[in-house]
Amino acid sequence: MKTENFIEMRNVWFSYRRNGEAVNGISFNVKKGEIFGFLGPNGAGKTTTIRLISTIFKPDKGDLNVFGLDSTRNGLEIRKNIGVVLQRESYEYNMSVFSNMWVYGVMRGIKAEELKKRIKYLLRKLNLWNKKSHKMSDLSQGQRRRVQIARELLHIPKLLILDEPTIGLDPIGKRWLLDYFKKLAKSGTTIFYTTHILNEAEYLCDRIAIINHGKIVKIGRSEDLKRSIEKKKFFEVEVNSNQDKLVEILKSYNIRIESRNGKAIAISSNNIDDVISALNKFKSSAHNSIERISSRHVSLEDMFIELLGDEHE
Amino acid sequence: MNMNRLNRLLNLIYRDLRIQFTISTVAWTLLSPIAFIFFTGMMMGALVQSVSINGQSVTYLAFLIPGIIAEQVLSGGLMAGWTVVADRREGDLEQILSMPFTRLDYIAAMLISMILFTLMYVSVVVVLASAISAINISLMAVLMMLVYLVAGTLIFGSIMLMIVTISRSYTAINIAGAFIASILIFASSVYYPINANTPVVLSYIAYSNPLTYIVNGIRQAFFGGLDPTSLFVMGLLVLLSFAIMTVVTLFYERSKTLL
């Protein structure tokens, strides 16, 4: 595998017969060894893209190469070297953790001795060795997810594809998993990571593509993407009363209301003077008081909302 | 078949059997023919003293045994379809297709697993029936029965695989499966002979039903042996099974989404 790009998509299209276009001419590359984040709201085309990369589906149009191989003609060869952690867990409820791993290892054609070693190694790495005899149905969702990940690492894949793997996990479980993916990438595994949770992508990924309605709307390093909207300033204003009045004044100055949460109103604007003027006007009208103003850093979430927010509404 | 494909098939068959051959499945598989032979055989046997096959008069139980075997061949085929539905619902199908297997590997392994499953059930029926002296079975009869078993599972399995691909609703598939099964079973010679007393319309339906030929073929194997007519019918069933399986395979290979 000499190619530098593990995934190369060039103007790829795919549609479902019943539901119409799912992927509309997307193009991107994933480099060997990187963690590539694929972000988008629900129904944006993330899972379809995974199905295309894992060669379950063939593109209607366009070129898709994985490991430098044409996906339409080399599906079997490509699938030997990938692990796919799907959103649906697909495990056998009544079998033990070890047996589940064993069946998948046999399906992958791993010899018995090697398989025993790999299962032991992976279950230990993923803190599951003490659960090896437990039935899958007796595990927590986070533990089951870790078994699913361990299962997809049995054959030491060169490319690991993860479809929203942290859904349903608690914050500690999430962070543990993200750190494990980081370690995995350091050891040489390329990771294609889809999510709609932006701080995960920000924490984990080297580069990020944002997809919406089957189209890539932005692609780049997380920092670069944030910088593209950095001229915009973000504030949080807290007032005890007359929030509606404040919102009305802010809107009259073309200041964007990002969110409202109780007393707090999150706003953004390119012009800081407008913000000061609007707040002064609010203060002077009927002696309103402002409890607190704070500015905050641009997050990937801000950029996401900036790009997709209006469309979503 | 190259080694790679053979390995892939064996690996998938291992998965199917490992998942489906649980202690409870085996227990029910052993209990079910015992109950069937006992209840249906005894109850109906009390009503129908004897039935004529190829001019021989045999007990109703002896008449019924090939019917029970053929019915299980049909059930094995239907089970292949339901297993695909379960695999699709649980996400197993998508997971398997993301591994180094083709769609053909998947359906071939599924059908072979069902043949093995049916074989287990049929073995119990045959051993039990022989033990209570309902039938005397020869090696030729076993070989003929195996051909019918394989051809029948492929025919009914393929039909069911087609239905589950076309229909997306779990309930619709269940109802369709039960409906087709009851038509095939009752419009055939599983429980009663098709003869001059059978209404004409029903006899037409029965003779267009592959299950009739499978039941009659197994009865012929037990009570007559191999003759040119049964050899011809057997050949036709084998051809039909491969034709249907080819159509289903092409359908699966060309299906755009399948999941």
PDB file of N, CA, C and O in Angstrom, chain B residues 195-242:
ATOM      1  N   ASN B 195     -55.608 -37.580  -5.264  1.00  0.00           N
ATOM      2  CA  ASN B 195     -56.101 -38.680  -6.119  1.00  0.00           C
ATOM      3  C   ASN B 195     -57.373 -38.254  -6.836  1.00  0.00           C
ATOM      4  O   ASN B 195     -57.694 -37.058  -6.876  1.00  0.00           O
ATOM      5  N   ALA B 196     -58.091 -39.228  -7.361  1.00  0.00           N
ATOM      6  CA  ALA B 196     -59.277 -38.927  -8.167  1.00  0.00           C
ATOM      7  C   ALA B 196     -60.340 -38.180  -7.369  1.00  0.00           C
ATOM      8  O   ALA B 196     -61.188 -37.486  -7.945  1.00  0.00           O
ATOM      9  N   ASN B 197     -60.311 -38.332  -6.044  1.00  0.00           N
ATOM     10  CA  ASN B 197     -61.330 -37.655  -5.221  1.00  0.00           C
ATOM     11  C   ASN B 197     -61.009 -36.181  -4.952  1.00  0.00           C
ATOM     12  O   ASN B 197     -61.848 -35.442  -4.446  1.00  0.00           O
ATOM     13  N   THR B 198     -59.794 -35.777  -5.266  1.00  0.00           N
ATOM     14  CA  THR B 198     -59.398 -34.385  -5.006  1.00  0.00           C
ATOM     15  C   THR B 198     -60.102 -33.455  -5.996  1.00  0.00           C
ATOM     16  O   THR B 198     -60.131 -33.747  -7.194  1.00  0.00           O
ATOM     17  N   PRO B 199     -60.702 -32.345  -5.512  1.00  0.00           N
ATOM     18  CA  PRO B 199     -61.331 -31.389  -6.457  1.00  0.00           C
ATOM     19  C   PRO B 199     -60.328 -30.963  -7.531  1.00  0.00           C
ATOM     20  O   PRO B 199     -59.143 -30.778  -7.231  1.00  0.00           O
ATOM     21  N   VAL B 200     -60.845 -30.822  -8.763  1.00  0.00           N
ATOM     22  CA  VAL B 200     -59.964 -30.581  -9.922  1.00  0.00           C
ATOM     23  C   VAL B 200     -59.070 -29.353  -9.715  1.00  0.00           C
ATOM     24  O   VAL B 200     -57.858 -29.399  -9.954  1.00  0.00           O
ATOM     25  N   VAL B 201     -59.689 -28.250  -9.251  1.00  0.00           N
ATOM     26  CA  VAL B 201     -58.923 -27.007  -9.084  1.00  0.00           C
ATOM     27  C   VAL B 201     -57.766 -27.224  -8.110  1.00  0.00           C
ATOM     28  O   VAL B 201     -56.624 -26.828  -8.355  1.00  0.00           O
ATOM     29  N   LEU B 202     -58.105 -27.917  -7.015  1.00  0.00           N
ATOM     30  CA  LEU B 202     -57.067 -28.159  -6.001  1.00  0.00           C
ATOM     31  C   LEU B 202     -55.972 -29.078  -6.521  1.00  0.00           C
ATOM     32  O   LEU B 202     -54.791 -28.912  -6.193  1.00  0.00           O
ATOM     33  N   SER B 203     -56.369 -30.039  -7.347  1.00  0.00           N
ATOM     34  CA  SER B 203     -55.331 -30.941  -7.866  1.00  0.00           C
ATOM     35  C   SER B 203     -54.403 -30.186  -8.831  1.00  0.00           C
ATOM     36  O   SER B 203     -53.206 -30.446  -8.876  1.00  0.00           O
ATOM     37  N   TYR B 204     -54.964 -29.215  -9.577  1.00  0.00           N
ATOM     38  CA  TYR B 204     -54.095 -28.383 -10.444  1.00  0.00           C
ATOM     39  C   TYR B 204     -53.085 -27.603  -9.592  1.00  0.00           C
ATOM     40  O   TYR B 204     -51.908 -27.537  -9.893  1.00  0.00           O
ATOM     41  N   ILE B 205     -53.639 -27.008  -8.507  1.00  0.00           N
ATOM     42  CA  ILE B 205     -52.744 -26.236  -7.618  1.00  0.00           C
ATOM     43  C   ILE B 205     -51.689 -27.166  -7.027  1.00  0.00           C
ATOM     44  O   ILE B 205     -50.501 -26.850  -6.998  1.00  0.00           O
ATOM     45  N   ALA B 206     -52.143 -28.336  -6.561  1.00  0.00           N
ATOM     46  CA  ALA B 206     -51.205 -29.276  -5.929  1.00  0.00           C
ATOM     47  C   ALA B 206     -50.104 -29.697  -6.905  1.00  0.00           C
ATOM     48  O   ALA B 206     -48.934 -29.787  -6.521  1.00  0.00           O
ATOM     49  N   TYR B 207     -50.486 -29.923  -8.166  1.00  0.00           N
ATOM     50  CA  TYR B 207     -49.465 -30.370  -9.126  1.00  0.00           C
ATOM     51  C   TYR B 207     -48.591 -29.215  -9.647  1.00  0.00           C
ATOM     52  O   TYR B 207     -47.628 -29.449 -10.360  1.00  0.00           O
ATOM     53  N   SER B 208     -48.965 -27.983  -9.331  1.00  0.00           N
ATOM     54  CA  SER B 208     -48.033 -26.884  -9.670  1.00  0.00           C
ATOM     55  C   SER B 208     -47.165 -26.535  -8.472  1.00  0.00           C
ATOM     56  O   SER B 208     -46.408 -25.582  -8.508  1.00  0.00           O
ATOM     57  N   ASN B 209     -47.326 -27.271  -7.411  1.00  0.00           N
ATOM     58  CA  ASN B 209     -46.639 -26.967  -6.155  1.00  0.00           C
ATOM     59  C   ASN B 209     -45.402 -27.874  -6.015  1.00  0.00           C
ATOM     60  O   ASN B 209     -45.534 -29.100  -5.959  1.00  0.00           O
ATOM     61  N   PRO B 210     -44.206 -27.290  -5.954  1.00  0.00           N
ATOM     62  CA  PRO B 210     -43.008 -28.136  -5.869  1.00  0.00           C
ATOM     63  C   PRO B 210     -43.006 -29.062  -4.648  1.00  0.00           C
ATOM     64  O   PRO B 210     -42.432 -30.144  -4.693  1.00  0.00           O
ATOM     65  N   LEU B 211     -43.729 -28.625  -3.577  1.00  0.00           N
ATOM     66  CA  LEU B 211     -43.733 -29.443  -2.363  1.00  0.00           C
ATOM     67  C   LEU B 211     -44.382 -30.812  -2.614  1.00  0.00           C
ATOM     68  O   LEU B 211     -43.964 -31.820  -2.056  1.00  0.00           O
ATOM     69  N   THR B 212     -45.414 -30.825  -3.489  1.00  0.00           N
ATOM     70  CA  THR B 212     -46.069 -32.093  -3.825  1.00  0.00           C
ATOM     71  C   THR B 212     -45.049 -33.088  -4.372  1.00  0.00           C
ATOM     72  O   THR B 212     -45.033 -34.265  -3.991  1.00  0.00           O
ATOM     73  N   TYR B 213     -44.182 -32.588  -5.273  1.00  0.00           N
ATOM     74  CA  TYR B 213     -43.204 -33.485  -5.910  1.00  0.00           C
ATOM     75  C   TYR B 213     -42.141 -33.931  -4.899  1.00  0.00           C
ATOM     76  O   TYR B 213     -41.629 -35.039  -5.000  1.00  0.00           O
ATOM     77  N   ILE B 214     -41.851 -33.046  -3.947  1.00  0.00           N
ATOM     78  CA  ILE B 214     -40.856 -33.420  -2.930  1.00  0.00           C
ATOM     79  C   ILE B 214     -41.449 -34.498  -2.008  1.00  0.00           C
ATOM     80  O   ILE B 214     -40.815 -35.521  -1.741  1.00  0.00           O
ATOM     81  N   VAL B 215     -42.700 -34.304  -1.578  1.00  0.00           N
ATOM     82  CA  VAL B 215     -43.347 -35.306  -0.713  1.00  0.00           C
ATOM     83  C   VAL B 215     -43.464 -36.633  -1.466  1.00  0.00           C
ATOM     84  O   VAL B 215     -43.075 -37.693  -0.956  1.00  0.00           O
ATOM     85  N   ASN B 216     -43.998 -36.550  -2.690  1.00  0.00           N
ATOM     86  CA  ASN B 216     -44.186 -37.787  -3.466  1.00  0.00           C
ATOM     87  C   ASN B 216     -42.853 -38.477  -3.731  1.00  0.00           C
ATOM     88  O   ASN B 216     -42.759 -39.700  -3.701  1.00  0.00           O
ATOM     89  N   GLY B 217     -41.822 -37.655  -3.988  1.00  0.00           N
ATOM     90  CA  GLY B 217     -40.492 -38.212  -4.253  1.00  0.00           C
ATOM     91  C   GLY B 217     -39.956 -38.947  -3.029  1.00  0.00           C
ATOM     92  O   GLY B 217     -39.412 -40.052  -3.146  1.00  0.00           O
ATOM     93  N   ILE B 218     -40.140 -38.357  -1.850  1.00  0.00           N
ATOM     94  CA  ILE B 218     -39.631 -39.003  -0.617  1.00  0.00           C
ATOM     95  C   ILE B 218     -40.448 -40.274  -0.337  1.00  0.00           C
ATOM     96  O   ILE B 218     -39.900 -41.307   0.051  1.00  0.00           O
ATOM     97  N   ARG B 219     -41.757 -40.207  -0.604  1.00  0.00           N
ATOM     98  CA  ARG B 219     -42.600 -41.420  -0.411  1.00  0.00           C
ATOM     99  C   ARG B 219     -42.147 -42.527  -1.346  1.00  0.00           C
ATOM    100  O   ARG B 219     -42.040 -43.691  -0.959  1.00  0.00           O
ATOM    101  N   GLN B 220     -41.857 -42.112  -2.588  1.00  0.00           N
ATOM    102  CA  GLN B 220     -41.379 -43.085  -3.572  1.00  0.00           C
ATOM    103  C   GLN B 220     -40.061 -43.697  -3.078  1.00  0.00           C
ATOM    104  O   GLN B 220     -39.836 -44.903  -3.206  1.00  0.00           O
ATOM    105  N   ALA B 221     -39.196 -42.827  -2.494  1.00  0.00           N
ATOM    106  CA  ALA B 221     -37.900 -43.316  -1.985  1.00  0.00           C
ATOM    107  C   ALA B 221     -38.119 -44.352  -0.882  1.00  0.00           C
ATOM    108  O   ALA B 221     -37.440 -45.375  -0.849  1.00  0.00           O
ATOM    109  N   PHE B 222     -39.114 -44.108  -0.016  1.00  0.00           N
ATOM    110  CA  PHE B 222     -39.348 -45.026   1.106  1.00  0.00           C
ATOM    111  C   PHE B 222     -40.102 -46.294   0.687  1.00  0.00           C
ATOM    112  O   PHE B 222     -39.848 -47.374   1.201  1.00  0.00           O
ATOM    113  N   PHE B 223     -41.062 -46.126  -0.233  1.00  0.00           N
ATOM    114  CA  PHE B 223     -41.957 -47.253  -0.519  1.00  0.00           C
ATOM    115  C   PHE B 223     -41.853 -47.786  -1.944  1.00  0.00           C
ATOM    116  O   PHE B 223     -42.634 -48.620  -2.344  1.00  0.00           O
ATOM    117  N   GLY B 224     -40.937 -47.282  -2.722  1.00  0.00           N
ATOM    118  CA  GLY B 224     -40.837 -47.797  -4.098  1.00  0.00           C
ATOM    119  C   GLY B 224     -39.404 -47.889  -4.580  1.00  0.00           C
ATOM    120  O   GLY B 224     -39.001 -48.841  -5.235  1.00  0.00           O
ATOM    121  N   GLY B 225     -38.614 -46.916  -4.253  1.00  0.00           N
ATOM    122  CA  GLY B 225     -37.220 -46.891  -4.726  1.00  0.00           C
ATOM    123  C   GLY B 225     -37.085 -46.074  -5.992  1.00  0.00           C
ATOM    124  O   GLY B 225     -38.048 -45.446  -6.459  1.00  0.00           O
ATOM    125  N   LEU B 226     -35.894 -46.063  -6.525  1.00  0.00           N
ATOM    126  CA  LEU B 226     -35.587 -45.214  -7.681  1.00  0.00           C
ATOM    127  C   LEU B 226     -36.102 -45.855  -8.965  1.00  0.00           C
ATOM    128  O   LEU B 226     -35.747 -46.978  -9.293  1.00  0.00           O
ATOM    129  N   ASP B 227     -36.959 -45.124  -9.664  1.00  0.00           N
ATOM    130  CA  ASP B 227     -37.389 -45.591 -10.994  1.00  0.00           C
ATOM    131  C   ASP B 227     -37.226 -44.433 -11.974  1.00  0.00           C
ATOM    132  O   ASP B 227     -36.933 -43.300 -11.556  1.00  0.00           O
ATOM    133  N   PRO B 228     -37.364 -44.685 -13.293  1.00  0.00           N
ATOM    134  CA  PRO B 228     -37.102 -43.608 -14.270  1.00  0.00           C
ATOM    135  C   PRO B 228     -37.939 -42.352 -14.033  1.00  0.00           C
ATOM    136  O   PRO B 228     -37.446 -41.240 -14.168  1.00  0.00           O
ATOM    137  N   THR B 229     -39.200 -42.536 -13.636  1.00  0.00           N
ATOM    138  CA  THR B 229     -40.065 -41.357 -13.430  1.00  0.00           C
ATOM    139  C   THR B 229     -39.549 -40.507 -12.262  1.00  0.00           C
ATOM    140  O   THR B 229     -39.426 -39.274 -12.370  1.00  0.00           O
ATOM    141  N   SER B 230     -39.214 -41.182 -11.145  1.00  0.00           N
ATOM    142  CA  SER B 230     -38.757 -40.394  -9.987  1.00  0.00           C
ATOM    143  C   SER B 230     -37.406 -39.757 -10.281  1.00  0.00           C
ATOM    144  O   SER B 230     -37.117 -38.648  -9.824  1.00  0.00           O
ATOM    145  N   LEU B 231     -36.586 -40.454 -11.089  1.00  0.00           N
ATOM    146  CA  LEU B 231     -35.294 -39.872 -11.466  1.00  0.00           C
ATOM    147  C   LEU B 231     -35.505 -38.596 -12.300  1.00  0.00           C
ATOM    148  O   LEU B 231     -34.838 -37.574 -12.109  1.00  0.00           O
ATOM    149  N   PHE B 232     -36.492 -38.654 -13.204  1.00  0.00           N
ATOM    150  CA  PHE B 232     -36.807 -37.504 -14.060  1.00  0.00           C
ATOM    151  C   PHE B 232     -37.315 -36.327 -13.215  1.00  0.00           C
ATOM    152  O   PHE B 232     -36.855 -35.184 -13.365  1.00  0.00           O
ATOM    153  N   VAL B 233     -38.234 -36.633 -12.299  1.00  0.00           N
ATOM    154  CA  VAL B 233     -38.803 -35.584 -11.440  1.00  0.00           C
ATOM    155  C   VAL B 233     -37.700 -34.973 -10.565  1.00  0.00           C
ATOM    156  O   VAL B 233     -37.617 -33.748 -10.395  1.00  0.00           O
ATOM    157  N   MET B 234     -36.854 -35.861 -10.057  1.00  0.00           N
ATOM    158  CA  MET B 234     -35.752 -35.401  -9.209  1.00  0.00           C
ATOM    159  C   MET B 234     -34.844 -34.445 -10.007  1.00  0.00           C
ATOM    160  O   MET B 234     -34.454 -33.384  -9.512  1.00  0.00           O
ATOM    161  N   GLY B 235     -34.544 -34.840 -11.231  1.00  0.00           N
ATOM    162  CA  GLY B 235     -33.704 -33.996 -12.101  1.00  0.00           C
ATOM    163  C   GLY B 235     -34.340 -32.633 -12.327  1.00  0.00           C
ATOM    164  O   GLY B 235     -33.670 -31.590 -12.258  1.00  0.00           O
ATOM    165  N   LEU B 236     -35.668 -32.644 -12.581  1.00  0.00           N
ATOM    166  CA  LEU B 236     -36.379 -31.378 -12.819  1.00  0.00           C
ATOM    167  C   LEU B 236     -36.324 -30.480 -11.580  1.00  0.00           C
ATOM    168  O   LEU B 236     -36.109 -29.265 -11.684  1.00  0.00           O
ATOM    169  N   LEU B 237     -36.512 -31.088 -10.407  1.00  0.00           N
ATOM    170  CA  LEU B 237     -36.470 -30.305  -9.165  1.00  0.00           C
ATOM    171  C   LEU B 237     -35.080 -29.696  -8.935  1.00  0.00           C
ATOM    172  O   LEU B 237     -34.956 -28.535  -8.523  1.00  0.00           O
ATOM    173  N   VAL B 238     -34.061 -30.487  -9.244  1.00  0.00           N
ATOM    174  CA  VAL B 238     -32.688 -29.977  -9.083  1.00  0.00           C
ATOM    175  C   VAL B 238     -32.464 -28.800 -10.035  1.00  0.00           C
ATOM    176  O   VAL B 238     -31.939 -27.750  -9.639  1.00  0.00           O
ATOM    177  N   LEU B 239     -32.919 -28.966 -11.282  1.00  0.00           N
ATOM    178  CA  LEU B 239     -32.768 -27.867 -12.263  1.00  0.00           C
ATOM    179  C   LEU B 239     -33.521 -26.621 -11.801  1.00  0.00           C
ATOM    180  O   LEU B 239     -33.007 -25.506 -11.847  1.00  0.00           O
ATOM    181  N   LEU B 240     -34.758 -26.858 -11.335  1.00  0.00           N
ATOM    182  CA  LEU B 240     -35.583 -25.739 -10.858  1.00  0.00           C
ATOM    183  C   LEU B 240     -34.890 -25.017  -9.695  1.00  0.00           C
ATOM    184  O   LEU B 240     -34.844 -23.785  -9.642  1.00  0.00           O
ATOM    185  N   SER B 241     -34.321 -25.817  -8.774  1.00  0.00           N
ATOM    186  CA  SER B 241     -33.677 -25.197  -7.609  1.00  0.00           C
ATOM    187  C   SER B 241     -32.498 -24.329  -8.043  1.00  0.00           C
ATOM    188  O   SER B 241     -32.319 -23.218  -7.547  1.00  0.00           O
ATOM    189  N   PHE B 242     -31.711 -24.821  -8.999  1.00  0.00           N
ATOM    190  CA  PHE B 242     -30.559 -24.015  -9.447  1.00  0.00           C
ATOM    191  C   PHE B 242     -31.014 -22.786 -10.236  1.00  0.00           C
ATOM    192  O   PHE B 242     -30.409 -21.720 -10.125  1.00  0.00           O
TER     193      PHE B 242
END
